[in-house]
CSV table of C-alpha atoms (C1' of nucleotides) in Angstrom, one decimal:
chain,number,residue,atom,x,y,z
A,28,MET,CA,-1.9,11.7,32.8
A,29,LEU,CA,-2.9,8.9,30.4
A,30,THR,CA,-1.1,5.7,29.6
A,31,ILE,CA,-0.8,4.8,26.0
A,32,GLY,CA,-3.8,2.4,26.2
A,33,LYS,CA,-6.1,5.0,27.7
A,34,LEU,CA,-4.9,7.6,25.2
A,35,GLY,CA,-5.7,5.2,22.4
A,36,GLU,CA,-9.1,4.5,23.8
A,37,ALA,CA,-9.9,8.2,24.2
A,38,ALA,CA,-8.8,9.0,20.7
A,39,GLY,CA,-10.0,5.9,18.9
A,40,VAL,CA,-6.5,4.9,17.8
A,41,LYS,CA,-4.8,1.6,18.4
A,42,VAL,CA,-1.8,1.5,20.6
A,43,PRO,CA,0.7,0.4,18.0
A,44,THR,CA,-0.5,3.2,15.8
A,45,ILE,CA,0.3,5.7,18.4
A,46,ARG,CA,3.8,4.4,18.8
A,47,TYR,CA,4.1,4.4,15.0
A,48,TYR,CA,3.1,8.1,14.9
A,49,GLU,CA,5.7,8.9,17.5
A,50,GLN,CA,8.3,7.0,15.5
A,51,ILE,CA,7.7,8.9,12.3
A,52,GLY,CA,7.6,12.2,14.3
A,53,LEU,CA,3.9,13.0,14.0
A,54,LEU,CA,3.6,12.9,17.8
A,55,PRO,CA,6.3,14.2,20.1
A,56,GLU,CA,8.0,11.8,22.5
A,57,PRO,CA,6.0,11.9,25.7
A,58,ASP,CA,7.3,11.9,29.2
A,59,ARG,CA,7.9,8.5,30.8
A,60,SER,CA,6.9,7.0,34.1
A,61,ALA,CA,9.5,5.7,36.5
A,62,GLY,CA,9.1,2.3,34.8
A,63,ASN,CA,9.7,3.8,31.4
A,64,GLN,CA,6.0,3.8,30.2
A,65,ARG,CA,4.7,6.7,28.1
A,66,LEU,CA,2.5,9.2,29.8
A,67,TYR,CA,0.3,11.6,27.9
A,68,GLY,CA,-1.5,14.9,28.7
A,69,GLN,CA,-4.3,16.7,27.1
A,70,SER,CA,-2.3,18.2,24.3
A,71,ALA,CA,-1.2,14.8,23.1
A,72,LEU,CA,-4.8,13.8,23.1
A,73,ASP,CA,-5.9,16.8,21.1
A,74,ARG,CA,-3.1,16.2,18.6
A,75,LEU,CA,-3.9,12.6,18.2
A,76,ALA,CA,-7.6,13.3,17.8
A,77,PHE,CA,-6.7,15.8,15.1
A,78,ILE,CA,-4.6,13.2,13.3
A,79,ARG,CA,-7.3,10.6,13.5
A,80,HIS,CA,-9.9,12.9,12.2
A,81,ALA,CA,-7.8,14.0,9.3
A,82,ARG,CA,-7.0,10.3,8.5
A,83,GLU,CA,-10.7,9.6,8.5
A,84,LEU,CA,-11.1,12.3,5.9
A,85,GLY,CA,-8.4,10.6,3.9
A,86,PHE,CA,-5.6,13.1,4.3
A,87,PRO,CA,-2.2,11.4,3.9
A,88,LEU,CA,0.2,11.6,6.8
A,89,ASP,CA,2.4,14.0,5.0
A,90,ALA,CA,-0.5,16.4,4.6
A,91,ILE,CA,-1.4,15.9,8.2
A,92,ARG,CA,2.1,16.8,9.2
A,93,ASP,CA,1.8,20.0,7.3
A,94,LEU,CA,-1.7,20.8,8.8
A,95,LEU,CA,-0.4,20.1,12.3
A,96,SER,CA,2.5,22.5,11.9
A,97,LEU,CA,0.1,25.1,10.5
A,98,SER,CA,-2.2,24.7,13.5
A,99,ASP,CA,0.8,25.3,15.7
A,100,ARG,CA,1.2,28.8,14.3
A,101,PRO,CA,-2.3,30.3,14.7
A,102,ASP,CA,-1.4,33.8,13.5
A,103,GLN,CA,-0.3,32.9,10.0
A,104,SER,CA,-2.5,32.9,7.0
A,105,CYS,CA,-4.7,29.8,6.5
A,106,ALA,CA,-4.1,29.8,2.8
A,107,ALA,CA,-1.8,26.9,3.0
A,108,ALA,CA,-4.4,24.9,5.0
A,109,ASP,CA,-6.9,25.8,2.4
A,110,VAL,CA,-4.6,24.5,-0.4
A,111,ILE,CA,-4.1,21.2,1.4
A,112,ALA,CA,-7.8,20.7,1.9
A,113,ARG,CA,-8.7,21.6,-1.6
A,114,ALA,CA,-6.1,19.1,-2.9
A,115,GLN,CA,-7.6,16.4,-0.8
A,116,LEU,CA,-11.1,17.3,-2.1
A,117,ALA,CA,-9.8,17.1,-5.6
A,118,GLU,CA,-8.2,13.7,-4.9
A,119,VAL,CA,-11.5,12.4,-3.4
A,120,GLU,CA,-13.4,13.7,-6.4
A,121,SER,CA,-11.1,12.0,-8.8
A,122,ARG,CA,-11.3,8.7,-7.0
A,123,LEU,CA,-15.1,9.1,-6.9
A,124,ALA,CA,-15.2,9.5,-10.7
A,125,ARG,CA,-13.0,6.5,-11.3
A,126,LEU,CA,-14.9,4.3,-8.8
A,127,THR,CA,-18.2,5.3,-10.3
A,128,ALA,CA,-17.0,4.1,-13.7
A,129,LEU,CA,-15.8,0.9,-12.2
A,130,LYS,CA,-19.1,0.3,-10.5
A,131,GLY,CA,-20.9,0.6,-13.8
A,132,GLU,CA,-18.6,-1.8,-15.5
A,133,LEU,CA,-18.8,-4.3,-12.7
A,134,GLU,CA,-22.6,-4.1,-12.7
A,135,ARG,CA,-22.8,-4.7,-16.4
A,136,MET,CA,-20.5,-7.7,-15.9
A,137,VAL,CA,-22.4,-9.3,-13.1
A,138,VAL,CA,-25.8,-8.7,-14.6
A,139,GLN,CA,-24.8,-10.4,-17.8
A,140,CYS,CA,-23.5,-13.5,-16.1
A,141,ALA,CA,-26.1,-16.2,-16.9
A,142,GLY,CA,-24.7,-18.6,-14.3
A,143,GLY,CA,-23.6,-21.3,-16.7
A,144,ARG,CA,-20.2,-22.7,-17.4
A,145,ILE,CA,-17.0,-20.8,-17.2
A,146,ALA,CA,-16.6,-21.0,-21.0
A,147,ASP,CA,-19.7,-18.9,-21.3
A,148,CYS,CA,-19.2,-16.7,-18.3
A,149,ARG,CA,-19.5,-13.1,-19.0
A,150,VAL,CA,-17.3,-12.1,-16.1
A,151,ILE,CA,-14.3,-14.1,-17.4
A,152,GLU,CA,-15.0,-13.0,-20.9
A,153,VAL,CA,-15.1,-9.4,-20.2
A,154,LEU,CA,-12.0,-9.5,-18.1
A,155,GLY,CA,-10.2,-11.2,-20.9
A,156,ASP,CA,-11.3,-8.6,-23.5
A,157,HIS,CA,-11.2,-5.0,-22.6
A,158,SER,CA,-13.0,-4.0,-25.8
A,159,LEU,CA,-16.2,-5.4,-24.3
A,160,CYS,CA,-16.1,-2.6,-21.8
A,161,ALA,CA,-18.1,0.6,-22.1
A,162,THR,CA,-15.6,2.9,-20.5
A,163,ASP,CA,-11.9,3.3,-20.5
A,164,HIS,CA,-11.7,2.9,-16.8
A,165,GLN,CA,-8.2,3.9,-15.9
A,166,HIS,CA,-6.7,2.4,-12.8
A,167,PRO,CA,-8.4,3.4,-9.6
A,168,GLU,CA,-5.4,4.4,-7.5
A,169,SER,CA,-6.2,5.1,-4.0
A,170,GLU,CA,-5.2,5.3,-0.4
A,171,ALA,CA,-6.3,4.0,2.9
A,172,ALA,CA,-7.2,5.3,6.3
A,173,SER,CA,-8.0,3.2,9.3
B,28,MET,CA,8.0,-14.6,-29.5
B,29,LEU,CA,8.1,-11.4,-27.4
B,30,THR,CA,10.8,-10.1,-25.1
B,31,ILE,CA,9.6,-8.8,-21.8
B,32,GLY,CA,9.7,-5.2,-23.0
B,33,LYS,CA,7.5,-6.0,-26.0
B,34,LEU,CA,5.1,-8.0,-23.9
B,35,GLY,CA,4.8,-5.1,-21.5
B,36,GLU,CA,4.2,-2.7,-24.3
B,37,ALA,CA,1.6,-4.9,-25.8
B,38,ALA,CA,-0.3,-5.5,-22.6
B,39,GLY,CA,0.2,-2.0,-21.1
B,40,VAL,CA,2.1,-3.3,-18.1
B,41,LYS,CA,5.6,-2.2,-16.9
B,42,VAL,CA,8.5,-4.6,-17.2
B,43,PRO,CA,9.2,-4.8,-13.5
B,44,THR,CA,5.6,-5.5,-12.8
B,45,ILE,CA,5.7,-8.5,-15.2
B,46,ARG,CA,8.7,-9.9,-13.3
B,47,TYR,CA,6.8,-9.3,-10.1
B,48,TYR,CA,3.8,-11.2,-11.3
B,49,GLU,CA,6.0,-14.1,-12.2
B,50,GLN,CA,7.7,-14.0,-8.8
B,51,ILE,CA,4.4,-14.2,-7.0
B,52,GLY,CA,3.2,-17.0,-9.3
B,53,LEU,CA,0.5,-15.1,-11.2
B,54,LEU,CA,2.4,-15.7,-14.5
B,55,PRO,CA,4.2,-18.9,-15.3
B,56,GLU,CA,7.9,-18.9,-15.8
B,57,PRO,CA,8.5,-18.4,-19.5
B,58,ASP,CA,11.1,-20.0,-21.7
B,59,ARG,CA,14.4,-18.3,-22.0
B,60,SER,CA,16.6,-17.3,-24.9
B,61,ALA,CA,20.1,-18.6,-25.2
B,62,GLY,CA,21.2,-15.5,-23.3
B,63,ASN,CA,18.8,-16.2,-20.5
B,64,GLN,CA,16.2,-13.5,-21.5
B,65,ARG,CA,12.5,-14.2,-21.0
B,66,LEU,CA,10.5,-15.1,-24.2
B,67,TYR,CA,6.7,-14.9,-24.2
B,68,GLY,CA,4.1,-16.3,-26.6
B,69,GLN,CA,0.4,-15.4,-27.1
B,70,SER,CA,-0.9,-17.2,-24.1
B,71,ALA,CA,1.3,-15.1,-21.8
B,72,LEU,CA,0.0,-12.0,-23.5
B,73,ASP,CA,-3.6,-13.1,-23.0
B,74,ARG,CA,-3.0,-13.9,-19.4
B,75,LEU,CA,-1.2,-10.6,-18.7
B,76,ALA,CA,-4.0,-8.6,-20.5
B,77,PHE,CA,-6.5,-10.4,-18.3
B,78,ILE,CA,-4.6,-9.5,-15.2
B,79,ARG,CA,-4.2,-5.9,-16.2
B,80,HIS,CA,-7.9,-5.6,-17.0
B,81,ALA,CA,-8.9,-7.1,-13.7
B,82,ARG,CA,-6.5,-4.8,-11.9
B,83,GLU,CA,-8.0,-1.8,-13.7
B,84,LEU,CA,-11.4,-2.9,-12.3
B,85,GLY,CA,-9.9,-3.0,-8.9
B,86,PHE,CA,-9.7,-6.7,-8.2
B,87,PRO,CA,-7.0,-7.6,-5.7
B,88,LEU,CA,-4.3,-9.9,-6.9
B,89,ASP,CA,-5.6,-12.8,-4.8
B,90,ALA,CA,-9.0,-12.5,-6.5
B,91,ILE,CA,-7.3,-12.4,-9.9
B,92,ARG,CA,-5.4,-15.5,-9.0
B,93,ASP,CA,-8.7,-17.3,-8.4
B,94,LEU,CA,-10.3,-15.9,-11.5
B,95,LEU,CA,-7.3,-17.1,-13.6
B,96,SER,CA,-7.5,-20.6,-12.3
B,97,LEU,CA,-11.3,-20.6,-13.0
B,98,SER,CA,-10.7,-19.5,-16.5
B,99,ASP,CA,-8.3,-22.4,-16.9
B,100,ARG,CA,-11.2,-24.8,-16.3
B,101,PRO,CA,-13.8,-23.7,-18.9
B,102,ASP,CA,-16.2,-26.5,-18.1
B,103,GLN,CA,-16.9,-25.8,-14.5
B,104,SER,CA,-19.6,-23.6,-13.2
B,105,CYS,CA,-19.1,-19.9,-13.3
B,106,ALA,CA,-20.7,-19.5,-9.9
B,107,ALA,CA,-17.4,-18.9,-8.2
B,108,ALA,CA,-16.5,-16.2,-10.7
B,109,ASP,CA,-19.8,-14.6,-10.1
B,110,VAL,CA,-19.2,-14.5,-6.4
B,111,ILE,CA,-15.8,-12.9,-6.8
B,112,ALA,CA,-17.2,-10.2,-9.2
B,113,ARG,CA,-20.1,-9.5,-6.9
B,114,ALA,CA,-17.8,-9.2,-3.9
B,115,GLN,CA,-15.7,-6.7,-5.9
B,116,LEU,CA,-18.8,-4.8,-6.8
B,117,ALA,CA,-19.9,-4.6,-3.2
B,118,GLU,CA,-16.4,-3.4,-2.2
B,119,VAL,CA,-16.5,-0.7,-4.8
B,120,GLU,CA,-20.0,0.4,-3.7
B,121,SER,CA,-18.9,0.6,-0.1
B,122,ARG,CA,-15.9,2.7,-1.0
B,123,LEU,CA,-18.1,4.9,-3.1
B,124,ALA,CA,-20.4,5.5,-0.2
B,125,ARG,CA,-17.6,6.4,2.1
B,126,LEU,CA,-15.9,8.7,-0.4
B,127,THR,CA,-19.2,10.5,-1.1
B,128,ALA,CA,-19.5,11.2,2.6
B,129,LEU,CA,-15.9,12.4,2.7
B,130,LYS,CA,-16.5,14.7,-0.3
B,131,GLY,CA,-19.4,16.3,1.4
B,132,GLU,CA,-17.4,17.0,4.5
B,133,LEU,CA,-14.4,18.3,2.7
B,134,GLU,CA,-16.6,20.6,0.6
B,135,ARG,CA,-18.3,22.0,3.7
B,136,MET,CA,-14.9,22.6,5.2
B,137,VAL,CA,-13.3,24.3,2.2
B,138,VAL,CA,-16.3,26.5,1.5
B,139,GLN,CA,-16.5,27.7,5.1
B,140,CYS,CA,-12.8,28.7,5.1
B,141,ALA,CA,-12.8,32.5,4.9
B,142,GLY,CA,-9.1,32.8,4.1
B,143,GLY,CA,-8.1,34.6,7.2
B,144,ARG,CA,-5.6,33.6,9.9
B,145,ILE,CA,-5.0,30.0,11.0
B,146,ALA,CA,-6.7,30.7,14.4
B,147,ASP,CA,-10.0,31.3,12.6
B,148,CYS,CA,-9.5,28.7,9.9
B,149,ARG,CA,-12.4,26.5,9.5
B,150,VAL,CA,-10.3,23.7,8.0
B,151,ILE,CA,-8.1,23.4,11.1
B,152,GLU,CA,-11.0,23.9,13.4
B,153,VAL,CA,-13.0,21.1,11.9
B,154,LEU,CA,-10.1,18.7,11.8
B,155,GLY,CA,-9.6,19.4,15.5
B,156,ASP,CA,-13.2,18.8,16.4
B,157,HIS,CA,-15.1,15.9,14.9
B,158,SER,CA,-18.4,17.1,16.4
B,159,LEU,CA,-18.4,19.9,13.8
B,160,CYS,CA,-18.9,17.3,11.2
B,161,ALA,CA,-22.2,16.4,9.7
B,162,THR,CA,-21.5,12.7,9.2
B,163,ASP,CA,-19.8,9.9,11.0
B,164,HIS,CA,-17.4,9.3,8.1
B,165,GLN,CA,-15.7,6.1,8.9
B,166,HIS,CA,-12.2,5.5,7.5
B,167,PRO,CA,-12.2,5.2,3.7
B,168,GLU,CA,-10.0,2.0,3.4
B,169,SER,CA,-9.1,1.3,-0.2
B,170,GLU,CA,-6.9,-0.2,-2.6
B,171,ALA,CA,-4.9,0.6,-5.7
B,172,ALA,CA,-4.6,-0.5,-9.3
B,173,SER,CA,-2.1,0.7,-11.7
C,21,DC,C1',34.2,-7.5,-36.7
C,22,DC,C1',33.7,-4.1,-33.3
C,23,DT,C1',31.5,-0.9,-30.7
C,24,DA,C1',27.9,1.7,-28.5
C,25,DA,C1',23.3,2.1,-27.0
C,26,DG,C1',19.6,0.2,-25.0
C,27,DG,C1',17.2,-3.7,-23.3
C,28,DT,C1',17.5,-7.4,-19.9
C,29,DC,C1',19.3,-10.0,-15.9
C,30,DT,C1',19.3,-10.6,-10.5
C,31,DC,C1',19.0,-8.8,-6.1
C,32,DT,C1',17.8,-5.6,-2.6
C,33,DA,C1',15.4,-1.9,-0.6
C,34,DG,C1',11.8,1.5,-0.5
C,35,DT,C1',6.8,3.3,-0.8
C,36,DA,C1',2.0,4.1,2.7
C,37,DG,C1',0.2,3.2,6.9
C,38,DC,C1',-0.1,0.5,9.6
C,39,DT,C1',-0.4,-4.7,11.9
C,40,DA,C1',1.6,-8.7,14.1
C,41,DT,C1',4.9,-11.3,16.6
C,42,DA,C1',8.5,-12.4,20.2
C,43,DG,C1',10.3,-12.0,24.5
C,44,DC,C1',10.7,-9.1,27.9
C,45,DT,C1',9.3,-5.7,32.0
C,46,DT,C1',5.9,-3.1,34.7
C,47,DC,C1',1.7,-2.2,36.9
C,48,DA,C1',-2.7,-2.8,39.5
C,49,DA,C1',-6.1,-5.8,41.7
C,50,DG,C1',-7.0,-9.4,44.9
D,13,DC,C1',2.6,-11.8,46.9
D,14,DT,C1',1.0,-13.4,42.9
D,15,DT,C1',-1.1,-13.2,38.6
D,16,DG,C1',-2.8,-11.3,34.5
D,17,DA,C1',-3.2,-7.3,31.8
D,18,DA,C1',-0.8,-3.7,29.8
D,19,DG,C1',3.5,-1.8,28.4
D,20,DC,C1',8.3,-2.0,26.4
D,21,DT,C1',11.7,-2.7,22.1
D,22,DA,C1',12.7,-4.6,17.9
D,23,DT,C1',11.8,-6.9,13.8
D,24,DA,C1',9.0,-8.6,10.1
D,25,DG,C1',4.9,-8.6,7.3
D,26,DC,C1',1.0,-6.7,4.6
D,27,DT,C1',-0.5,-4.8,-0.9
D,28,DA,C1',1.1,-4.0,-5.3
D,29,DC,C1',4.4,-2.3,-7.0
D,30,DT,C1',8.7,1.0,-8.1
D,31,DA,C1',13.5,2.2,-8.1
D,32,DG,C1',18.3,1.4,-8.0
D,33,DA,C1',22.9,-1.0,-8.5
D,34,DG,C1',25.9,-3.5,-11.3
D,35,DA,C1',26.4,-7.0,-14.7
D,36,DC,C1',25.1,-9.2,-19.1
D,37,DC,C1',22.8,-9.7,-23.7
D,38,DT,C1',21.3,-8.0,-28.3
D,39,DT,C1',21.3,-5.5,-32.3
D,40,DA,C1',22.2,-1.7,-35.6
D,41,DG,C1',25.7,1.1,-37.6
D,42,DG,C1',30.3,1.8,-39.3
DNA sequence: CCTAAGGTCTCTAGTAGCTATAGCTTCAAG
DNA sequence: CTTGAAGCTATAGCTACTAGAGACCTTAGG
């Protein structure tokens, strides 16, 4: 049996994050010690490692919730899991495309900056005038994972 | 003079977002009509367009705040602006690298899924076992822009 | 001049995915 | 037995907005 600290260490997840996952129902409420401290077994560790790995791959918690409930029913079709993974892949690809365009624009901007006064600064100028841009860079929307 | 709706339309920014920018001090408090409605002039439009463009390029609001105050002092060196832009470029490059790794992993995962039962699903299996991964994909941290 | 529609006002709360703080209790080592 | 680390709950904060409630203003048509 692991305390929450040991569990976090084993799974590479911070302690408050584990409590947060429990709070939002991603992890079941564990048994408690006589002194009311959480105690976890192997299944909690497996589940938390799964969550962490999916987070690393950028899956949102809602998708992870679905994936977890799928993995709890091993006999069903994996089509649903495939759909979720493909959606995540599409999301990553679209973010990649936007970021690539941004990178080009930022590079152009930085390279052209001659290092003089603000009044001549290419960075400030480009920011103030979108028509100086090569692309139509639409907002890079994204998402985090710790 | 523009109402907040016209300003938003002209700059491509939603009305509540403009009020939000005012609230956090990115935009100055504008004059008001007799009926207490905000009225904006050209300078507000320029400033808002600058902000929008910088957001599209992924700059965080704090960086935009700095860039705006730099652009208000045209005679100073643009070194500081250059630093901010280069930091943003570095951030974008690092996100790109992480996303590229994620994309590879997700592709591997999806391609290997044979479409059978959950118990055999490569997607679920890989998520549950990080050692099946090719890379050490560290968390993709990111950031949004509308 | 009146009315109706649509724009604007303020304020509050919600989103994702945590992180941080305060003030307490429990546990393990010495 | 004491002390310091680790745990507990509860609340608030982070980014950058978005959504909603309920009231007020503005303007075009009749």
